[in-house]
Each structure stands twice: as C-alpha cells, then as structure tokens.
XYZ file of N, CA and C in Angstrom:
708
model
N 53.264 -18.646 -25.208
C 51.840 -18.313 -25.255
C 51.120 -18.971 -24.090
N 50.284 -18.244 -23.383
C 49.563 -18.775 -22.235
C 48.414 -19.654 -22.716
N 48.298 -20.839 -22.137
C 47.254 -21.789 -22.522
C 46.110 -21.715 -21.528
N 44.917 -21.287 -21.996
C 43.738 -21.194 -21.145
C 42.889 -22.464 -21.179
N 43.231 -23.400 -22.041
C 42.342 -24.534 -22.299
C 42.079 -25.395 -21.064
N 43.032 -25.434 -20.143
C 42.858 -26.280 -18.974
C 42.169 -25.594 -17.807
N 41.790 -24.334 -17.984
C 41.172 -23.584 -16.893
C 39.658 -23.825 -16.860
N 39.078 -23.825 -15.657
C 37.617 -24.009 -15.563
C 36.877 -22.798 -16.117
N 35.664 -23.021 -16.624
C 34.831 -21.957 -17.157
C 33.552 -21.844 -16.341
N 33.144 -20.600 -16.069
C 31.969 -20.355 -15.243
C 30.982 -19.458 -15.970
N 29.731 -19.533 -15.553
C 28.722 -18.614 -16.043
C 28.837 -17.290 -15.295
N 28.494 -16.203 -15.973
C 28.486 -14.883 -15.340
C 27.096 -14.281 -15.519
N 26.526 -13.816 -14.414
C 25.204 -13.200 -14.444
C 25.280 -11.781 -13.898
N 24.209 -11.024 -14.087
C 24.062 -9.718 -13.443
C 22.726 -9.720 -12.711
N 22.694 -9.091 -11.542
C 21.462 -8.965 -10.762
C 21.307 -7.515 -10.335
N 20.113 -6.968 -10.523
C 19.863 -5.549 -10.263
C 18.936 -5.365 -9.070
N 19.416 -4.633 -8.082
C 18.599 -4.265 -6.928
C 18.025 -2.891 -7.225
N 16.737 -2.828 -7.540
C 16.107 -1.578 -7.954
C 15.355 -0.969 -6.775
N 15.880 0.133 -6.251
C 15.229 0.863 -5.164
C 14.368 1.980 -5.764
N 13.190 2.162 -5.197
C 12.324 3.234 -5.647
C 11.674 3.932 -4.469
N 11.283 5.181 -4.669
C 10.622 5.972 -3.632
C 9.348 6.540 -4.229
N 8.210 6.334 -3.530
C 6.926 6.801 -4.048
C 6.421 8.064 -3.370
N 7.294 8.714 -2.617
C 6.919 9.915 -1.877
C 6.667 9.641 -0.414
N 6.465 8.357 -0.074
C 6.205 7.975 1.313
C 7.074 6.815 1.785
N 7.384 5.885 0.878
C 8.079 4.676 1.302
C 9.201 4.296 0.336
N 10.262 3.695 0.906
C 11.331 3.109 0.107
C 10.896 1.696 -0.284
N 10.962 1.394 -1.568
C 10.495 0.095 -2.051
C 11.557 -0.567 -2.920
N 11.336 -1.851 -3.187
C 12.243 -2.613 -4.037
C 11.415 -3.316 -5.106
N 11.954 -3.358 -6.312
C 11.248 -3.960 -7.443
C 11.724 -5.399 -7.641
N 10.778 -6.332 -7.595
C 11.085 -7.752 -7.727
C 10.301 -8.365 -8.882
N 10.784 -9.518 -9.356
C 10.098 -10.242 -10.436
C 9.970 -11.706 -10.050
N 9.047 -12.390 -10.728
C 8.929 -13.841 -10.580
C 9.954 -14.500 -11.506
N 10.781 -15.374 -10.946
C 11.819 -16.029 -11.740
C 11.174 -16.915 -12.801
N 11.714 -16.844 -14.032
C 11.093 -17.538 -15.143
C 11.680 -18.879 -15.506
N 12.676 -19.380 -14.761
C 13.289 -20.659 -15.093
C 13.673 -21.401 -13.819
N 13.876 -22.697 -13.966
C 14.327 -23.513 -12.850
C 15.814 -23.305 -12.640
N 16.322 -23.481 -11.414
C 15.558 -23.801 -10.202
C 14.855 -22.549 -9.635
N 13.978 -22.767 -8.670
C 13.245 -21.684 -8.004
C 12.319 -20.930 -8.950
N 11.806 -21.608 -9.981
C 10.904 -20.961 -10.916
C 9.658 -20.437 -10.198
N 9.213 -19.230 -10.604
C 8.023 -18.563 -10.072
C 8.191 -18.044 -8.644
N 9.406 -18.098 -8.119
C 9.664 -17.504 -6.807
C 10.228 -16.098 -7.006
N 10.123 -15.275 -5.974
C 10.535 -13.878 -6.099
C 12.047 -13.752 -6.202
N 12.475 -12.877 -7.083
C 13.886 -12.737 -7.426
C 14.217 -11.281 -7.733
N 15.488 -10.967 -7.629
C 15.955 -9.703 -8.186
C 15.884 -9.778 -9.701
N 16.016 -8.655 -10.355
C 15.963 -8.608 -11.812
C 17.341 -8.964 -12.347
N 17.437 -10.078 -13.060
C 18.752 -10.528 -13.480
C 18.746 -11.301 -14.774
N 19.943 -11.664 -15.219
C 20.119 -12.451 -16.434
C 21.588 -12.736 -16.642
N 21.889 -13.493 -17.685
C 23.267 -13.885 -17.949
C 23.977 -12.897 -18.873
N 25.272 -12.826 -18.701
C 26.115 -11.945 -19.511
C 26.246 -12.516 -20.913
N 25.988 -11.692 -21.922
C 26.124 -12.124 -23.308
C 27.586 -12.147 -23.736
N 27.915 -12.893 -24.804
C 29.314 -13.045 -25.230
C 29.979 -11.750 -25.677
N 29.202 -10.776 -26.110
C 29.788 -9.515 -26.593
C 29.437 -8.350 -25.684
N 29.035 -8.650 -24.433
C 28.597 -7.602 -23.517
C 29.575 -7.379 -22.379
N 29.626 -6.143 -21.919
C 30.262 -5.849 -20.641
C 29.207 -6.065 -19.555
N 29.603 -6.206 -18.277
C 28.596 -6.312 -17.215
C 27.632 -5.128 -17.206
N 28.132 -3.908 -17.450
C 27.254 -2.736 -17.478
C 26.219 -2.851 -18.592
N 26.660 -3.302 -19.761
C 25.735 -3.474 -20.882
C 24.658 -4.495 -20.535
N 25.072 -5.603 -19.925
C 24.135 -6.667 -19.573
C 23.130 -6.188 -18.539
N 23.590 -5.424 -17.556
C 22.690 -4.927 -16.510
C 21.627 -4.011 -17.104
N 22.040 -3.126 -18.000
C 21.071 -2.238 -18.650
C 20.097 -3.013 -19.529
N 20.596 -4.048 -20.206
C 19.728 -4.844 -21.079
C 18.673 -5.610 -20.287
N 19.096 -6.322 -19.230
C 18.129 -7.135 -18.483
C 17.150 -6.245 -17.725
N 17.611 -5.065 -17.326
C 16.706 -4.147 -16.634
C 15.612 -3.669 -17.589
N 16.008 -3.316 -18.816
C 15.016 -2.869 -19.789
C 14.095 -4.010 -20.202
N 14.649 -5.202 -20.423
C 13.856 -6.352 -20.854
C 12.809 -6.739 -19.815
N 13.202 -6.733 -18.547
C 12.315 -7.212 -17.493
C 11.359 -6.163 -16.965
N 11.683 -4.896 -17.147
C 10.849 -3.844 -16.551
C 10.446 -2.748 -17.530
N 11.159 -2.602 -18.621
C 10.909 -1.490 -19.528
C 11.666 -0.235 -19.136
N 12.417 -0.291 -18.037
C 13.127 0.881 -17.542
C 14.466 1.053 -18.244
N 14.811 2.289 -18.568
C 16.133 2.591 -19.130
C 16.502 4.028 -18.808
N 17.797 4.304 -18.868
C 18.268 5.657 -18.602
C 18.164 6.069 -17.152
N 18.193 5.104 -16.225
C 18.089 5.413 -14.803
C 19.448 5.260 -14.130
N 19.555 5.757 -12.892
C 20.811 5.647 -12.148
C 21.096 4.176 -11.869
N 22.272 3.699 -12.291
C 22.659 2.303 -12.114
C 24.134 2.250 -11.743
N 24.457 1.582 -10.652
C 25.840 1.537 -10.157
C 26.213 0.113 -9.743
N 27.422 -0.295 -10.118
C 27.893 -1.635 -9.766
C 28.135 -1.728 -8.266
N 27.665 -2.806 -7.679
C 27.780 -3.018 -6.243
C 29.001 -3.864 -5.919
N 28.953 -5.168 -6.229
C 30.073 -6.066 -6.011
C 29.792 -7.383 -6.717
N 30.780 -8.279 -6.696
C 30.650 -9.597 -7.320
C 30.330 -10.629 -6.245
N 29.371 -11.504 -6.554
C 28.987 -12.586 -5.648
C 29.387 -13.904 -6.296
N 30.236 -14.658 -5.599
C 30.799 -15.850 -6.242
C 30.927 -17.068 -5.371
N 30.115 -17.201 -4.332
C 30.165 -18.413 -3.501
C 29.942 -19.630 -4.397
N 30.754 -20.683 -4.259
C 30.655 -21.851 -5.148
C 29.279 -22.487 -5.191
N 28.523 -22.379 -4.099
C 27.230 -23.057 -4.027
C 26.042 -22.102 -4.184
N 26.269 -20.877 -4.624
C 25.169 -19.889 -4.677
C 24.091 -20.292 -5.679
N 24.468 -20.984 -6.748
C 23.493 -21.496 -7.719
C 23.617 -23.020 -7.729
N 22.541 -23.747 -7.400
C 22.630 -25.207 -7.285
C 22.820 -25.943 -8.606
N 22.600 -25.280 -9.732
C 22.700 -25.942 -11.024
C 24.116 -25.904 -11.591
N 24.716 -24.726 -11.584
C 26.043 -24.567 -12.167
C 26.765 -23.401 -11.511
N 28.074 -23.488 -11.428
C 28.868 -22.415 -10.822
C 28.625 -21.119 -11.598
N 28.092 -20.122 -10.899
C 27.731 -18.862 -11.531
C 28.195 -17.687 -10.684
N 28.951 -16.794 -11.279
C 29.324 -15.546 -10.629
C 28.286 -14.497 -10.994
N 27.895 -13.684 -10.040
C 26.924 -12.629 -10.321
C 27.508 -11.275 -9.974
N 27.382 -10.338 -10.915
C 27.792 -8.961 -10.680
C 26.541 -8.197 -10.245
N 26.541 -7.720 -9.006
C 25.379 -7.013 -8.478
C 25.398 -5.533 -8.816
N 24.234 -4.977 -9.105
C 24.066 -3.557 -9.374
C 22.904 -3.034 -8.536
N 22.949 -1.740 -8.193
C 21.754 -1.145 -7.610
C 21.332 0.053 -8.447
N 20.003 0.198 -8.545
C 19.415 1.266 -9.347
C 18.497 2.094 -8.467
N 18.333 3.382 -8.809
C 17.509 4.300 -8.030
C 16.529 5.003 -8.953
N 15.233 4.981 -8.588
C 14.254 5.655 -9.422
C 13.172 6.324 -8.584
N 12.537 7.298 -9.200
C 11.331 7.921 -8.663
C 10.155 7.105 -9.191
N 9.488 6.343 -8.315
C 8.435 5.424 -8.738
C 7.339 6.143 -9.516
N 6.953 7.314 -9.061
C 5.863 8.035 -9.717
C 6.214 8.467 -11.132
N 7.499 8.615 -11.404
C 7.938 9.009 -12.743
C 7.927 7.835 -13.714
N 8.227 6.643 -13.208
C 8.398 5.490 -14.083
C 7.307 4.433 -13.964
N 6.279 4.682 -13.156
C 5.313 3.614 -12.897
C 4.593 3.131 -14.148
N 4.465 3.970 -15.155
C 3.792 3.531 -16.380
C 4.715 2.734 -17.293
N 6.022 2.682 -16.982
C 6.958 1.956 -17.825
C 7.213 0.529 -17.353
N 6.738 0.171 -16.163
C 7.012 -1.162 -15.651
C 6.400 -2.212 -16.566
N 7.229 -3.171 -16.985
C 6.813 -4.234 -17.895
C 6.103 -5.338 -17.116
N 4.887 -5.686 -17.526
C 4.109 -6.704 -16.814
C 4.450 -8.133 -17.228
N 5.254 -8.304 -18.286
C 5.534 -9.645 -18.799
C 6.188 -10.551 -17.763
N 6.994 -9.975 -16.866
C 7.688 -10.781 -15.868
C 7.137 -10.537 -14.462
N 5.922 -9.990 -14.412
C 5.227 -9.757 -13.143
C 6.086 -8.944 -12.180
N 6.665 -7.870 -12.680
C 7.451 -6.983 -11.822
C 6.522 -6.303 -10.825
N 6.926 -6.282 -9.575
C 6.062 -5.730 -8.526
C 6.896 -5.029 -7.458
N 6.357 -3.901 -6.970
C 7.024 -3.151 -5.904
C 6.632 -3.699 -4.537
N 7.626 -3.801 -3.645
C 7.400 -4.219 -2.262
C 8.058 -3.213 -1.321
N 7.437 -2.988 -0.164
C 8.104 -2.223 0.874
C 9.404 -2.921 1.225
N 10.474 -2.155 1.376
C 11.796 -2.740 1.543
C 11.862 -3.683 2.741
N 11.155 -3.359 3.826
C 11.202 -4.201 5.032
C 10.106 -5.255 5.063
N 9.303 -5.324 4.008
C 8.220 -6.305 3.966
C 8.277 -7.141 2.698
N 9.444 -7.243 2.103
C 9.596 -8.024 0.876
C 9.539 -9.527 1.179
N 9.135 -10.326 0.209
C 9.141 -11.779 0.413
C 10.568 -12.320 0.412
N 10.724 -13.545 0.853
C 12.032 -14.187 0.824
C 12.458 -14.375 -0.625
N 13.721 -14.063 -0.924
C 14.226 -14.123 -2.289
C 15.080 -15.368 -2.515
N 15.286 -15.704 -3.777
C 16.046 -16.893 -4.138
C 17.546 -16.695 -3.897
N 18.242 -17.824 -3.834
C 19.702 -17.839 -3.752
C 20.221 -16.884 -2.665
N 21.186 -16.022 -3.049
C 21.769 -15.057 -2.114
C 21.239 -13.643 -2.348
N 20.058 -13.533 -2.956
C 19.534 -12.225 -3.309
C 19.193 -11.361 -2.097
N 18.783 -11.983 -0.988
C 18.527 -11.189 0.218
C 19.803 -10.533 0.722
N 20.922 -11.245 0.617
C 22.199 -10.661 1.024
C 22.575 -9.507 0.109
N 22.278 -9.651 -1.176
C 22.546 -8.564 -2.118
C 21.759 -7.311 -1.735
N 20.483 -7.495 -1.356
C 19.656 -6.358 -0.962
C 20.242 -5.680 0.274
N 20.642 -6.485 1.257
C 21.244 -5.944 2.481
C 22.501 -5.146 2.155
N 23.362 -5.703 1.316
C 24.606 -5.027 0.943
C 24.316 -3.739 0.168
N 23.335 -3.788 -0.720
C 23.009 -2.608 -1.525
C 22.453 -1.496 -0.658
N 21.661 -1.854 0.347
C 21.100 -0.825 1.219
C 22.193 -0.165 2.052
N 23.168 -0.940 2.499
C 24.300 -0.370 3.232
C 25.078 0.583 2.327
N 25.299 0.164 1.092
C 26.040 1.010 0.151
C 25.257 2.280 -0.156
N 23.934 2.142 -0.267
C 23.089 3.309 -0.533
C 23.198 4.326 0.594
N 23.175 3.855 1.836
C 23.295 4.765 2.985
C 24.635 5.496 2.953
N 25.679 4.760 2.635
C 27.015 5.359 2.593
C 27.115 6.400 1.473
N 26.681 6.013 0.266
C 26.781 6.918 -0.872
C 25.895 8.142 -0.689
N 24.751 7.977 -0.010
C 23.821 9.090 0.180
C 24.422 10.197 1.022
N 25.396 9.842 1.865
C 26.046 10.841 2.708
C 27.167 11.579 1.980
N 27.555 11.083 0.819
C 28.666 11.681 0.084
C 28.263 12.308 -1.246
N 27.163 11.836 -1.814
C 26.742 12.278 -3.139
C 25.231 12.496 -3.159
N 24.743 13.307 -4.082
C 23.303 13.600 -4.126
C 22.487 12.516 -4.819
N 22.831 11.241 -4.601
C 22.153 10.178 -5.345
C 20.711 9.981 -4.897
N 20.368 10.339 -3.650
C 18.987 10.157 -3.208
C 18.022 11.002 -4.027
N 18.521 12.089 -4.583
C 17.653 12.952 -5.372
C 17.235 12.282 -6.683
N 17.898 11.146 -7.027
C 17.461 10.356 -8.180
C 16.090 9.743 -7.920
N 15.713 9.625 -6.647
C 14.436 9.012 -6.289
C 13.352 10.043 -5.990
N 13.681 11.308 -6.198
C 12.726 12.388 -5.979
C 12.395 13.062 -7.307
N 11.209 13.659 -7.414
C 10.929 14.463 -8.610
C 11.839 15.694 -8.614
N 11.907 16.399 -9.723
C 12.779 17.570 -9.820
C 12.424 18.619 -8.775
N 11.155 18.738 -8.465
C 10.728 19.630 -7.384
C 10.084 18.775 -6.300
N 10.441 19.062 -5.051
C 10.004 18.237 -3.931
C 9.827 19.111 -2.701
N 9.159 18.580 -1.698
C 8.969 19.315 -0.445
C 9.969 18.823 0.596
N 10.186 19.621 1.618
C 11.070 19.217 2.713
C 10.550 17.959 3.409
N 9.232 17.839 3.663
C 8.727 16.587 4.259
C 9.032 15.365 3.393
N 8.950 15.494 2.072
C 9.287 14.375 1.193
C 10.758 14.001 1.333
N 11.620 15.010 1.369
C 13.052 14.773 1.504
C 13.361 14.099 2.831
N 12.746 14.574 3.901
C 12.976 13.972 5.215
C 12.513 12.519 5.244
N 11.345 12.262 4.674
C 10.831 10.895 4.640
C 11.781 9.974 3.898
N 12.346 10.425 2.792
C 13.291 9.619 2.029
C 14.539 9.323 2.853
N 15.089 10.337 3.541
C 16.252 10.124 4.397
C 15.932 9.111 5.487
N 14.752 9.211 6.065
C 14.351 8.289 7.136
C 14.199 6.866 6.609
N 13.605 6.723 5.435
C 13.384 5.395 4.867
C 14.711 4.722 4.503
N 15.616 5.467 3.910
C 16.904 4.903 3.505
C 17.724 4.481 4.714
N 17.685 5.306 5.784
C 18.488 5.023 6.973
C 17.735 4.257 8.045
N 16.457 3.942 7.763
C 15.632 3.149 8.676
C 15.640 3.739 10.081
N 15.405 5.044 10.154
C 15.406 5.731 11.449
C 14.511 6.961 11.365
N 14.071 7.459 12.513
C 13.288 8.683 12.557
C 14.201 9.875 12.794
N 13.897 10.981 12.140
C 14.680 12.206 12.265
C 13.775 13.301 12.816
N 14.269 14.057 13.788
C 13.492 15.152 14.352
C 13.191 16.181 13.265
N 11.911 16.477 13.088
C 11.481 17.340 11.985
C 12.067 18.745 12.079
N 12.031 19.338 13.266
C 12.548 20.699 13.401
C 14.045 20.766 13.141
N 14.769 19.801 13.679
C 16.219 19.787 13.456
C 16.552 19.574 11.984
N 15.797 18.683 11.332
C 16.055 18.410 9.918
C 15.801 19.659 9.080
N 14.678 20.314 9.322
C 14.354 21.522 8.566
C 15.389 22.613 8.790
N 15.827 22.748 10.040
C 16.828 23.767 10.366
C 18.153 23.473 9.673
N 18.574 22.198 9.702
C 19.849 21.831 9.074
C 19.780 21.976 7.559
N 18.644 21.596 6.991
C 18.482 21.742 5.545
C 18.581 23.212 5.141
N 17.896 24.070 5.901
C 17.915 25.501 5.597
C 19.319 26.079 5.734
N 20.059 25.594 6.724
C 21.398 26.141 6.989
C 22.408 25.786 5.905
N 22.159 24.719 5.146
C 23.112 24.321 4.109
C 23.106 25.270 2.922
N 21.952 25.881 2.652
C 21.844 26.754 1.487
C 21.944 26.010 0.172
N 21.736 24.677 0.210
C 21.913 23.860 -0.988
C 20.618 23.605 -1.752
N 19.500 24.059 -1.196
C 18.223 23.865 -1.868
C 17.680 25.212 -2.339
N 17.104 25.201 -3.502
C 16.498 26.406 -4.060
C 14.991 26.356 -3.820
N 14.471 27.356 -3.111
C 13.042 27.409 -2.809
C 12.286 27.949 -4.010
N 11.206 27.250 -4.373
C 10.386 27.665 -5.503
C 9.144 28.412 -5.009
N 8.479 29.086 -5.904
C 7.275 29.832 -5.541
C 6.068 28.914 -5.372
N 6.093 27.801 -6.069
C 4.952 26.887 -6.084
C 4.856 26.078 -4.790
N 3.625 25.732 -4.401
C 3.389 24.932 -3.212
C 2.671 23.627 -3.547
N 2.928 22.626 -2.722
C 2.172 21.383 -2.773
C 1.045 21.493 -1.749
N -0.196 21.538 -2.211
C -1.333 21.699 -1.308
C -2.155 20.418 -1.183
N -1.550 19.287 -1.568
C -2.274 18.023 -1.494
C -2.496 17.565 -0.058
N -1.608 18.019 0.863
C -1.730 17.575 2.250
C -2.459 18.540 3.158
N -2.520 19.819 2.778
C -3.195 20.819 3.606
C -3.487 22.052 2.766
N -4.383 22.913 3.278
C -4.712 24.143 2.566
C -3.515 25.088 2.529
N -2.755 25.109 3.632
C -1.584 25.981 3.705
C -0.525 25.539 2.709
N -0.332 24.237 2.615
C 0.613 23.693 1.653
C 2.065 23.783 2.101
N 2.923 23.144 1.328
C 4.363 23.147 1.599
C 5.098 23.565 0.337
N 6.063 24.458 0.482
C 6.804 24.948 -0.670
C 7.615 23.823 -1.316
N 7.715 23.913 -2.637
C 8.588 23.004 -3.362
C 10.017 23.555 -3.366
N 10.979 22.616 -3.437
C 12.392 22.972 -3.521
C 13.034 22.141 -4.631
N 14.229 22.562 -5.039
C 15.040 21.729 -5.911
C 16.493 21.856 -5.477
N 17.280 20.842 -5.791
C 18.683 20.813 -5.387
C 19.530 21.698 -6.288
N 20.362 22.522 -5.667
C 21.351 23.306 -6.404
C 22.607 22.442 -6.501
N 22.758 21.709 -7.594
C 23.837 20.728 -7.721
C 25.223 21.353 -7.690
N 25.356 22.560 -8.225
C 26.666 23.220 -8.210
C 27.100 23.515 -6.779
N 26.179 24.030 -5.976
C 26.508 24.306 -4.575
C 26.759 23.014 -3.805
N 26.025 21.968 -4.162
C 26.198 20.690 -3.476
C 27.628 20.192 -3.630
N 28.135 20.209 -4.850
C 29.487 19.717 -5.090
C 30.523 20.515 -4.309
N 30.259 21.795 -4.094
C 31.209 22.654 -3.390
C 31.054 22.580 -1.873
N 29.919 22.030 -1.424
C 29.655 22.017 0.021
C 29.142 20.659 0.488
N 29.852 19.593 0.077
C 29.424 18.234 0.429
C 29.322 18.053 1.937
N 30.239 18.648 2.689
C 30.250 18.455 4.138
C 28.946 18.902 4.786
N 28.284 19.883 4.199
C 27.027 20.353 4.757
C 25.983 19.239 4.778
N 25.952 18.432 3.720
C 24.982 17.345 3.688
C 25.418 16.184 4.569
N 26.705 16.018 4.764
C 27.171 14.963 5.669
C 26.621 15.183 7.069
N 26.478 16.420 7.450
C 25.997 16.744 8.791
C 24.533 16.382 9.004
N 23.817 16.115 7.926
C 22.411 15.725 8.059
C 22.275 14.289 8.538
N 23.340 13.500 8.373
C 23.279 12.085 8.719
C 24.391 11.723 9.695
N 24.280 12.146 10.939
C 25.351 11.884 11.905
C 25.544 10.414 12.212
N 24.550 9.581 11.909
C 24.660 8.156 12.236
C 25.477 7.381 11.212
N 25.760 7.960 10.028
C 26.491 7.250 9.001
C 27.981 7.246 9.348
N 28.570 6.062 9.404
C 29.994 5.920 9.701
C 30.758 5.830 8.400
N 31.352 6.930 7.998
C 31.967 6.995 6.689
C 33.245 6.196 6.602
N 33.800 5.786 7.714
C 35.013 4.987 7.689
C 34.717 3.513 7.501
N 33.439 3.151 7.445
C 33.070 1.745 7.332
C 32.316 1.491 6.042
N 32.945 1.851 4.936
C 32.305 1.630 3.646
C 32.175 0.144 3.385
N 30.961 -0.329 2.995
C 30.779 -1.741 2.707
C 31.500 -2.162 1.438
C-alpha cells in the first residue's frame, strides 16, 4: 500500500480571468481582494478549492459568488505553481478564462466584492502573478479565436460587421483595414444577414448578422484567413 503521509500538502486555488466586450472595447472584470495579504488590492476573481469539488466546480462557484455570473463560457487555462507566488502558504492556482457579452450580463454583476470592469490595456496592477495570468489568457484567447467561434460568446446573437471588426481588433491589439475585413467576411459565407438594421450610429444604419455555426464548423479555414498575424504553430 502506498503511504501518502510523508508527502507535503498544498493549498489549491482557482483564478478566473473574465474578458468582456461592450461593443467598443475589450475589458477585464476585477475585484477587490477580501483577505490578507494584499487585502483591498485589485485581483482576479478567485477562491480556494473545496474538499468535494473539482477545479471546474470551484471556478463556477467562485465566479457566481463574486459576480453573480453563471452559465457563461469558461475554459481552463493552465496551472500556476511557483513556490513563492503566495507569500503566506504554498498555493497552486488553476487559471480559467471566461468570455461574456457585457451588455447582456451587466445587471448580474454582484456589488458585494466591488467587481469592476477595466479596459484591458488600462487595468491596475494586480496581486501576486495575476498580471501574468492575464497575459497568458489573452495569448490563448487570440489562438483559440482563430480556430473556434469563441469570440461570438462576447457578442449579442445579432451583431453588425463594425462590431465584429472592433472585437477582432481589440482581442488582437491591432487595426484591421475595414474594406479588406468586410470583403473577407463576406467571402466566407459564414454569416447570415438579417433584415433588421442598427441605426444607432447613423440614419442609414448597418445590417445585423448572426453566425451560421454549422457552416463555421465545416469551413474553419475561412475564418483563419481573417487573422493572418496569428501563428498557429505557437500555441501558448
């Protein structure tokens, strides 16, 4: 029988990097940490793993407890385990990233932990290794966005081409030529044009579209061509 009694024991935590899109900007949801060390400083949304929980269960629980959010896209990123990452006790953290449409969930944000949205490039300094987690999650988001329709998790069911382009630009931190983007989007045949228009920006308005998910799965390469800067051989 294998004896575990002499092995060291560590704490396990989960930390959630919540990305949101409000139609114009990519943002990140942060909270004020409620315990020492670094109490009241900005932090990712996190907590400790319960004795009867899987990491996925814990991530969903702490996300709902701290923000009121549930049923959103949530994906495991990686494990962070530097011996000195937490100054109090050796703690391993399982990182997750979540994607939401801010306008859809803005009324669900829980104020108890002072959850607040920040522009991704203008966020305050975070505790421990949380800034590295954000950097890693953004790299993973760029990679996954070129292979799967996950960015549409941050858009309403119906959206305009300018909204889609802005989201691609925000995620990849780059400007995209509008005419080329519109032409490439049209050439994929992966979006369904609706009759309704968004006239909030002009009298002429812009047509709404929605993603044809069945066609997307059959024609992934078409969307890869929208992001020539993504190096698919360098997955983080």
